[in-house]
Short mmCIF file of C-alpha atoms and ligand atoms in Angstrom, two decimals:
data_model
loop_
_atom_site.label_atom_id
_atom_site.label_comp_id
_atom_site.label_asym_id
_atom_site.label_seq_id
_atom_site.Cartn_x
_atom_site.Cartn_y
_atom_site.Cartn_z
CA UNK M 1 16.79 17.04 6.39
CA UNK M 2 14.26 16.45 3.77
CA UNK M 3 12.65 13.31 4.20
CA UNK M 4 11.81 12.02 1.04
CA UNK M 5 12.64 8.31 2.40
CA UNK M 6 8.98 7.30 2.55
CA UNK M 7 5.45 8.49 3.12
CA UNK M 8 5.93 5.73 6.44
CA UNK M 9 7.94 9.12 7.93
CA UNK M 10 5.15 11.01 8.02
CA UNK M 11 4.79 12.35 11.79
CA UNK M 12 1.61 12.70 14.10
CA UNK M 13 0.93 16.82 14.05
CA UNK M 14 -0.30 18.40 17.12
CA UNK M 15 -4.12 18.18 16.05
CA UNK M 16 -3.79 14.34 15.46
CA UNK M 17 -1.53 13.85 18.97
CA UNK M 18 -4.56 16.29 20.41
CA UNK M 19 -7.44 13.82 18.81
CA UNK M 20 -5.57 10.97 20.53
CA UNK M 21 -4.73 11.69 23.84
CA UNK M 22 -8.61 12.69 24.06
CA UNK M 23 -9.80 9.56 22.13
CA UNK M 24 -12.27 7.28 23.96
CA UNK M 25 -10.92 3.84 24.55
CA UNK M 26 -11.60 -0.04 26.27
CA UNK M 27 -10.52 -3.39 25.46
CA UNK M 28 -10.30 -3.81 21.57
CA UNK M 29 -10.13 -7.57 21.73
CA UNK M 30 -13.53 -7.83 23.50
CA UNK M 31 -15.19 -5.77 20.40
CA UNK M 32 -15.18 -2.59 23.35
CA UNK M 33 -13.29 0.26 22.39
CA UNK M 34 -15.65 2.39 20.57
CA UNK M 35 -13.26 4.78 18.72
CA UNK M 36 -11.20 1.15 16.75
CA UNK M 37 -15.30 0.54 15.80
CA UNK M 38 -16.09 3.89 14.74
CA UNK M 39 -12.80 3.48 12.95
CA UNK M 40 -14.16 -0.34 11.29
CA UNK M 41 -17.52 1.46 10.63
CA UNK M 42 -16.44 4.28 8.67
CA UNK M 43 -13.98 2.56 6.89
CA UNK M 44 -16.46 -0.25 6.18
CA UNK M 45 -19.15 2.91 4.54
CA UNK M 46 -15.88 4.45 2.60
CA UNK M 47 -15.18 1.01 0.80
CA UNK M 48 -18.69 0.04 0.19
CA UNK M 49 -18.29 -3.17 2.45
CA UNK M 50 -20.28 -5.54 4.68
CA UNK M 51 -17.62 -4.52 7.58
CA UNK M 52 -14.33 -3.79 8.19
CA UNK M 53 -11.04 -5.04 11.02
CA UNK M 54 -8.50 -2.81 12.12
CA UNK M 55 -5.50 -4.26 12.49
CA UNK M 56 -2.07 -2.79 13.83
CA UNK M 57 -0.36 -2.57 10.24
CA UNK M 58 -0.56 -3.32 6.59
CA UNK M 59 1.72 -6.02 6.11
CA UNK M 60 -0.58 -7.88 8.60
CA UNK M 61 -3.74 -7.21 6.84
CA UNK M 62 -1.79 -8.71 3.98
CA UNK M 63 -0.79 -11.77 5.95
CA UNK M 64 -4.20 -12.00 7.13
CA UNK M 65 -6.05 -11.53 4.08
CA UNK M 66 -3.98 -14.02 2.29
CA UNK M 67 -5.02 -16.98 5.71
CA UNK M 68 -8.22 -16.25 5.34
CA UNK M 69 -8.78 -16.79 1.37
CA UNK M 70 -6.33 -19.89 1.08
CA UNK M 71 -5.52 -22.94 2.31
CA UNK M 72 -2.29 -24.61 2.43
CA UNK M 73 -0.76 -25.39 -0.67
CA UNK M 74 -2.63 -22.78 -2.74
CA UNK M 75 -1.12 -20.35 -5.23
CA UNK M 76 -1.05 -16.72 -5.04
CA UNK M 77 -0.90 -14.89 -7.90
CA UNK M 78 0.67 -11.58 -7.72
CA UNK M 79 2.71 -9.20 -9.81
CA UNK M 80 6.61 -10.06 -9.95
CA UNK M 81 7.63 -6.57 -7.14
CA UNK M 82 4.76 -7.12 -4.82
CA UNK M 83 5.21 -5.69 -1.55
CA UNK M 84 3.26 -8.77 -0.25
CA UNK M 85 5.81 -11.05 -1.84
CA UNK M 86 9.36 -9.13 -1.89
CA UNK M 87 8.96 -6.96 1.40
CA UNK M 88 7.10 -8.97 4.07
CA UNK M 89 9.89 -11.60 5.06
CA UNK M 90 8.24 -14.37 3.28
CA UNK M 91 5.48 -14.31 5.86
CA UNK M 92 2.59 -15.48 3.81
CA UNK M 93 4.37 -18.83 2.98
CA UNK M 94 5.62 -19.09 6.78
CA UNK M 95 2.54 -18.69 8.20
CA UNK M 96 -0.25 -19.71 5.51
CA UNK M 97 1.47 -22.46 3.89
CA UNK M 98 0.76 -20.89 0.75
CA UNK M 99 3.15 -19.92 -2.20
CA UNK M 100 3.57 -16.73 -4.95
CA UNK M 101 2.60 -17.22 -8.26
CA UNK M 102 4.46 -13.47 -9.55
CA UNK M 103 3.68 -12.41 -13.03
CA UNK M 104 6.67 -10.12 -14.63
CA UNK M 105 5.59 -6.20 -15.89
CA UNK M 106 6.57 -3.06 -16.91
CA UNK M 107 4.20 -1.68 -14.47
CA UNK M 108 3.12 -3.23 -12.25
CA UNK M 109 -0.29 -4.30 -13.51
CA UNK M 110 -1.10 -7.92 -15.54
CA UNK M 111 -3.44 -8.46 -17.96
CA UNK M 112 -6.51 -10.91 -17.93
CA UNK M 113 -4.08 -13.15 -20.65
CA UNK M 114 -1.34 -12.98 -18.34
CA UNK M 115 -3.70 -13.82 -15.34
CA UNK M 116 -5.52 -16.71 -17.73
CA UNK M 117 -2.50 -18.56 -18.32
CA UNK M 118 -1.67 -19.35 -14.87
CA UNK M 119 -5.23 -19.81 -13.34
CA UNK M 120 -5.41 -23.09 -11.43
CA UNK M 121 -8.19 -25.05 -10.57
CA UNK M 122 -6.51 -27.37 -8.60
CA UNK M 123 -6.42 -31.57 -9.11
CA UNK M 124 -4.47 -34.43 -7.19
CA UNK M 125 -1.30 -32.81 -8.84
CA UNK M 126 -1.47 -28.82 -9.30
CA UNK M 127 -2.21 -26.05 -6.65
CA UNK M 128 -5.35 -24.22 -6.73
CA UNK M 129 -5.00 -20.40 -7.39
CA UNK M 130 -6.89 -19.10 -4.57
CA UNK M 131 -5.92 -15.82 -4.43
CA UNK M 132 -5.04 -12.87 -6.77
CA UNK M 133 -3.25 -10.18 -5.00
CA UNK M 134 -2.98 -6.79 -6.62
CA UNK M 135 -1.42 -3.73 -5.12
CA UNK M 136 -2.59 -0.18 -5.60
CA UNK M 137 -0.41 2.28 -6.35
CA UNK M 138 2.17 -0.38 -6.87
CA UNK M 139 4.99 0.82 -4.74
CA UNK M 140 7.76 -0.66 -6.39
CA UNK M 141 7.11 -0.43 -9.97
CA UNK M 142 7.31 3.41 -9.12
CA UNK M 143 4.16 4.48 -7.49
CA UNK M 144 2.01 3.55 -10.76
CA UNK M 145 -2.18 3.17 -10.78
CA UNK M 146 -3.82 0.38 -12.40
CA UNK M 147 -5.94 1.10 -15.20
CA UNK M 148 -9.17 0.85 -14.01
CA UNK M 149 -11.04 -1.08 -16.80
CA UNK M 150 -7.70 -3.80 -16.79
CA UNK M 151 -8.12 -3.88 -12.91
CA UNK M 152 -11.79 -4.61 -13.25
CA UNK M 153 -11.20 -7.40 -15.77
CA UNK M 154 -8.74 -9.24 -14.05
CA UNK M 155 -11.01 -9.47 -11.11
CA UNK M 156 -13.71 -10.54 -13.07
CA UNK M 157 -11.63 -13.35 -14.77
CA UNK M 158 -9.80 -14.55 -11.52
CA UNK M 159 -13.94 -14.78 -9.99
CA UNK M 160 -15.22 -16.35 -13.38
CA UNK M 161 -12.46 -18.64 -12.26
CA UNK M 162 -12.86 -19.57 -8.46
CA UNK M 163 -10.42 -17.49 -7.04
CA UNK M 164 -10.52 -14.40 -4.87
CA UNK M 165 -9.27 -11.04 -5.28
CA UNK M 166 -7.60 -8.76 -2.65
CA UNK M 167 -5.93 -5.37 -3.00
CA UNK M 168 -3.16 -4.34 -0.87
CA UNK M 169 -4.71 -0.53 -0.57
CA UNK M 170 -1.39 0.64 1.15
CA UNK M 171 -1.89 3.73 -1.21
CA UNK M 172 -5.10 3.72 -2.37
CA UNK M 173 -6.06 6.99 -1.60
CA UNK M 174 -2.89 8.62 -3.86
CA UNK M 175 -4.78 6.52 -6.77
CA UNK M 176 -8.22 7.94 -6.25
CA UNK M 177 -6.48 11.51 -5.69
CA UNK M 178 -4.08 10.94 -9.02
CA UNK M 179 -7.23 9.50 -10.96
CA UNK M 180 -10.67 10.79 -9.36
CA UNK M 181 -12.44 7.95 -9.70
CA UNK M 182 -13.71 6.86 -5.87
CA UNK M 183 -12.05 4.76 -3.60
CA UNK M 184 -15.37 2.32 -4.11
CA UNK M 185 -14.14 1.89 -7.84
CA UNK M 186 -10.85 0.12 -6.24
CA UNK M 187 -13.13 -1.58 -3.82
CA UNK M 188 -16.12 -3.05 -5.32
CA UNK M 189 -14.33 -5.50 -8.04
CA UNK M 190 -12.77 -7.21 -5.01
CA UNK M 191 -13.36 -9.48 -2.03
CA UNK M 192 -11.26 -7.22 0.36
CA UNK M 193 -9.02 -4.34 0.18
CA UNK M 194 -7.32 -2.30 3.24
CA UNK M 195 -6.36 0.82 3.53
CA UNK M 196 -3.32 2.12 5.28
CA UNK M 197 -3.43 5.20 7.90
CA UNK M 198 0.57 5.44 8.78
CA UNK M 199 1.26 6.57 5.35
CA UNK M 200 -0.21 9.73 3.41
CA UNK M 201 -3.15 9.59 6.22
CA UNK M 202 0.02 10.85 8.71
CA UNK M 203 -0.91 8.95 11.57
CA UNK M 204 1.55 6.79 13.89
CA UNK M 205 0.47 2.83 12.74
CA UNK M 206 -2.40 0.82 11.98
CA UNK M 207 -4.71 -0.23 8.62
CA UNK M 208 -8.29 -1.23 8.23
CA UNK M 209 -8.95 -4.49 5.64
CA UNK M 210 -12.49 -4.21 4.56
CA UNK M 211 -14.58 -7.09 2.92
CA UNK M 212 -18.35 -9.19 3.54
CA UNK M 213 -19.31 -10.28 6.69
CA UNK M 214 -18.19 -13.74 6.17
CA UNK M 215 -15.01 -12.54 5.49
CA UNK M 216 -14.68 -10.18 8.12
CA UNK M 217 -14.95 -13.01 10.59
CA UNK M 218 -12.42 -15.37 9.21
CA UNK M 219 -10.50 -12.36 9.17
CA UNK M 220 -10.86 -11.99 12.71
CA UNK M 221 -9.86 -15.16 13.62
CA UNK M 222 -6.55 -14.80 11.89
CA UNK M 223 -6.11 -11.69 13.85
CA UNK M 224 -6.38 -13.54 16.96
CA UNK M 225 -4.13 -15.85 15.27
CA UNK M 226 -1.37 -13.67 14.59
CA UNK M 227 -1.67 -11.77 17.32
CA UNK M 228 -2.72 -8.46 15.95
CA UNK M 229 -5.72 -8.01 18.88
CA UNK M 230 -5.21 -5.41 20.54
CA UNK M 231 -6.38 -3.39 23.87
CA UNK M 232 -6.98 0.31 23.81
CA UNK M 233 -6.35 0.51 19.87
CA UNK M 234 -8.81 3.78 20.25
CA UNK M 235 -5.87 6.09 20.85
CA UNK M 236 -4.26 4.72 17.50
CA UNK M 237 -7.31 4.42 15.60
CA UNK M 238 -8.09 8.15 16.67
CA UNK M 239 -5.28 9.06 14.95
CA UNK M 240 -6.39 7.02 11.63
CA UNK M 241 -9.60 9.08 12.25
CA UNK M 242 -8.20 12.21 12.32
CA UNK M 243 -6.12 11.40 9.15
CA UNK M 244 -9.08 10.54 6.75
CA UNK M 245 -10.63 14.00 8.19
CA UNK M 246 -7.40 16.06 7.61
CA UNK M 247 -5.45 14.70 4.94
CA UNK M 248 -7.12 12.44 2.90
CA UNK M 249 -7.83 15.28 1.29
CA UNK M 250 -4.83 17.00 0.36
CA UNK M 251 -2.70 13.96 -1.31
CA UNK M 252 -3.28 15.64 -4.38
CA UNK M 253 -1.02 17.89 -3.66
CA UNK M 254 1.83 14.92 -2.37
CA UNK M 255 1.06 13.50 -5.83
CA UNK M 256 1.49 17.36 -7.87
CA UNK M 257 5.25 17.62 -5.74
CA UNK M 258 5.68 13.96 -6.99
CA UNK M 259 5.02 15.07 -10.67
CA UNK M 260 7.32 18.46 -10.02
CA UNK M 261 10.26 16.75 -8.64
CA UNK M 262 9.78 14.30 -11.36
CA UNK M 263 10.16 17.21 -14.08
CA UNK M 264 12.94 18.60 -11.86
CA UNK M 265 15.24 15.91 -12.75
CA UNK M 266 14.24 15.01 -15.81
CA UNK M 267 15.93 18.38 -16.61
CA UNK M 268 19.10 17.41 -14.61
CA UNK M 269 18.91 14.91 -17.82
CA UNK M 270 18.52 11.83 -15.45
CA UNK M 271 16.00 8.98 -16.55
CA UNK M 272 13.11 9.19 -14.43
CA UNK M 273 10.40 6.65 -14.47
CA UNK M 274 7.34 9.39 -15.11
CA UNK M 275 5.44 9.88 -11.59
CA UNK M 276 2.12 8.71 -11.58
CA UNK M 277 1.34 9.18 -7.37
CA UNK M 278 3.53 10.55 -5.10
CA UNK M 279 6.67 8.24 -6.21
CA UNK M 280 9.45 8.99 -8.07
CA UNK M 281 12.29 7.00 -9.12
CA UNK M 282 15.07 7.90 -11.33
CA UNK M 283 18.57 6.08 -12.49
CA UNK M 284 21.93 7.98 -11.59
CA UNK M 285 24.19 8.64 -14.21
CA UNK M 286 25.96 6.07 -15.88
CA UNK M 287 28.61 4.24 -13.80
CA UNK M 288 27.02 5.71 -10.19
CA UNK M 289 26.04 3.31 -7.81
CA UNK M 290 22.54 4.25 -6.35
CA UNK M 291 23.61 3.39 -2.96
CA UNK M 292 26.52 5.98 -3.56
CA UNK M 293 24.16 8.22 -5.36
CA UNK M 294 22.27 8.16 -2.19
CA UNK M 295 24.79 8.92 0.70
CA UNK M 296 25.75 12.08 -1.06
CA UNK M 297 22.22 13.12 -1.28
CA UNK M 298 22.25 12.39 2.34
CA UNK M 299 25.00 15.15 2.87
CA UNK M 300 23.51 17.83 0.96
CA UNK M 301 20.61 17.19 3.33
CA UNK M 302 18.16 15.23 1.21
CA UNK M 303 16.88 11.42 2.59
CA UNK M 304 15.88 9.16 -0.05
CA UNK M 305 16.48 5.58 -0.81
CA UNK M 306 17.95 2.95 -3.54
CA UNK M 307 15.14 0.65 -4.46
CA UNK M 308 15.68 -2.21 -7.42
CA UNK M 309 18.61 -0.84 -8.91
CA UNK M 310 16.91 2.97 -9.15
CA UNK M 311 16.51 5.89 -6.46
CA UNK M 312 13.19 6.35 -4.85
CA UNK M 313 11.60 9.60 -3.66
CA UNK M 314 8.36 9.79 -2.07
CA UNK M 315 6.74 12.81 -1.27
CA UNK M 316 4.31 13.44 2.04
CA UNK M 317 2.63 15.45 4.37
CA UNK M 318 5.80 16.24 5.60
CA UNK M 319 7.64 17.60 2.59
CA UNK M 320 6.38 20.90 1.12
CA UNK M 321 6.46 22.49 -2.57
CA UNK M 322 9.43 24.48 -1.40
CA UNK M 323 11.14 21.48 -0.08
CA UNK M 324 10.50 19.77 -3.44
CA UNK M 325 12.39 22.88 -5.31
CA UNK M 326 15.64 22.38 -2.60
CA UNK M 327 15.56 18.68 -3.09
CA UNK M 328 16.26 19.28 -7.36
CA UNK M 329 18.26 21.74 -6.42
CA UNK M 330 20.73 18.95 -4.19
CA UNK M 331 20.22 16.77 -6.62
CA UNK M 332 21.91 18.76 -9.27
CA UNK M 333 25.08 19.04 -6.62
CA UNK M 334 25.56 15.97 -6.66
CA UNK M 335 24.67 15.27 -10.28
CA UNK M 336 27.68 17.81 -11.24
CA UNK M 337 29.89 16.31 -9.12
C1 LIG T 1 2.52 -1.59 -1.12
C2 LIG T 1 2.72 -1.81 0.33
N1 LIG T 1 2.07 -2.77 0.95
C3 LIG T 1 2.19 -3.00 2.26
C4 LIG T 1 3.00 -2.20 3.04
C5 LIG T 1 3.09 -2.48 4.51
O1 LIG T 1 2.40 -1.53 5.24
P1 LIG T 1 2.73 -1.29 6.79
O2 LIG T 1 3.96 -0.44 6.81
O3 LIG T 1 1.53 -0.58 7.32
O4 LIG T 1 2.94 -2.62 7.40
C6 LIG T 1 3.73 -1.19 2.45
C7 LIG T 1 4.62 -0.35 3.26
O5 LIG T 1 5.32 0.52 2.83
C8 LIG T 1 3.60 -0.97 1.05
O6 LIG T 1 4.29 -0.02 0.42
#
């Protein structure tokens, strides 16, 4: 099968399973295993922040980024297909009280105008914004990067403002690789970001939020909270270790398979939304439901997945240039049939 479901199937290789089994461990929740803080401290250096939590996945650094910037009541502004909004189970409103402000785009990314109009200071009446959330790449507008300069200024105006600015980082690293600009660029315009290490990175689970001291402990506290503390985390965050040594350097090449298939079936004549990471997603032809679309790719061996009314492929450590190649190749099968 070629598993072009999501970068989430990306599997532990024998190196990374090596660099955990050895990893040096102790109790995480008592600050003691020294490979989770060698894990915080590097992470904290790669982001340009005052420190960094590692916490056992992304959706809970969402959940806990979101407690520890609002209070009950707030608004969240975010962009209309947020993963932190359409993907998490409504957690942030369970658990934080809080509720999404979601701005509609074509691509995932608002503009300071957008952002200005629904800005809240709060009063006796209205909810405060609190919180702009923005998502890089944006998974479900296709994989697309924010323009740097328009990410910059809608920090800037949601600070000028009062209200904080996080970035859901789940793919960070496939923006830096599809734009070369540094992962600080992403980072330093806002009050915390995370990255993700069970994606591209390969490893088994876990992500790292990154942000000031001050934040880092209110952070910490939602942890607890939640309970995302953890024991001998070392042997995961080993494998988040080994991932930013191994293959944080070779998305580029997840995100050129990305743009391939995406020429692939183009040429098939199918609408394809143009890949700017390592997503794809494409329409089937007229009159073919995406979920049928789908389970006949299954049979000719290809995994993939209806998202929003489209197809999505994502591409991974996992799935090689060749692979890409047999994956059009299925796709026209099923296209002529
Ligand atoms: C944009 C985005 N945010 C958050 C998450 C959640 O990350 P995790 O699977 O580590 O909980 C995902 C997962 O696919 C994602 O795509």
């Amino acid at each position: 099968m070629i598993d072009l479901f999501s970068d989430t199937h990306t599997l532990p290789t024998d190196g990374m399973r090596a660099a955990m089994a050895a990893a040096e461990v102790g109790d995480e929740q008592l600050g003691e295993d020294p490979t989770t803080r060698r894990l915080e401290e590097r992470v904290a250096g790669l982001l340009g922040k005052e420190g960094a939590l590692f916490l056992p996945s992304g959706s809970m650094c969402n959940k806990v980024a979101i407690a520890a910037f609002t209070r009950p009541g707030d608004a969240v502004v975010c962009e209309s297909r947020a993963h932190v909004m359409r993907a998490e189970g409504g957690g942030s409103a369970a658990l934080s009280g809080i509720f999404f402000e979601p701005l509609v785009t074509a691509k995932g990314h608002f503009t300071p105008e957008q952002l200005g109009a629904v800005l809240n200071a709060g009063n006796l009446y209205q909810s405060r914004t609190a919180l702009v959330a923005l998502e890089q790449t944006h998974n479900f507008a296709g994989g697309t990067v924010w323009p740097l300069q328009q990410y910059r200024a809608v920090a800037d105006l949601a600070h000028q403002r009062g209200a904080a600015v996080f970035t859901d980082g789940a793919r960070v690293f496939n923006a830096v690789a599809a734009t070369g600009i540094g992962v600080e660029q992403w980072s330093s315009p806002v009050d915390a970001i995370w990255v993700d290490f069970s994606k591209g990175l390969g490893g088994p689970g876990g992500a790292a939020i990154a942000g000031s001291r001050d934040f880092i402990e209110r952070a910490n506290r939602f942890k607890y909270l939640f309970g995302g503390a953890m024991r001998q985390s070392g042997i995961l965050a080993a494998g988040a270790l080994y991932g930013l040594d191994h293959n944080l350097g070779r998305l580029a090449e997840d995100n050129a398979n990305a743009a391939r298939l995406g020429q692939g079936l183009t040429a098939l004549g199918l609408e394809v939304i143009a890949p700017e990471s390592n997503m794809v997603f494409f329409t089937p032809p007229a009159g073919t439901d995406p979920a049928a679309f789908v389970a006949a790719l299954t049979k000719e061996g290809v995994r993939c997945s209806p998202v929003a009314g489209r197809i999505r492929m994502v591409t991974h450590l996992g799935v090689s240039a060749e692979e890409i190649e047999k994956a059009i190749a299925a796709v026209a099968r099923v296209v002529k049939r």
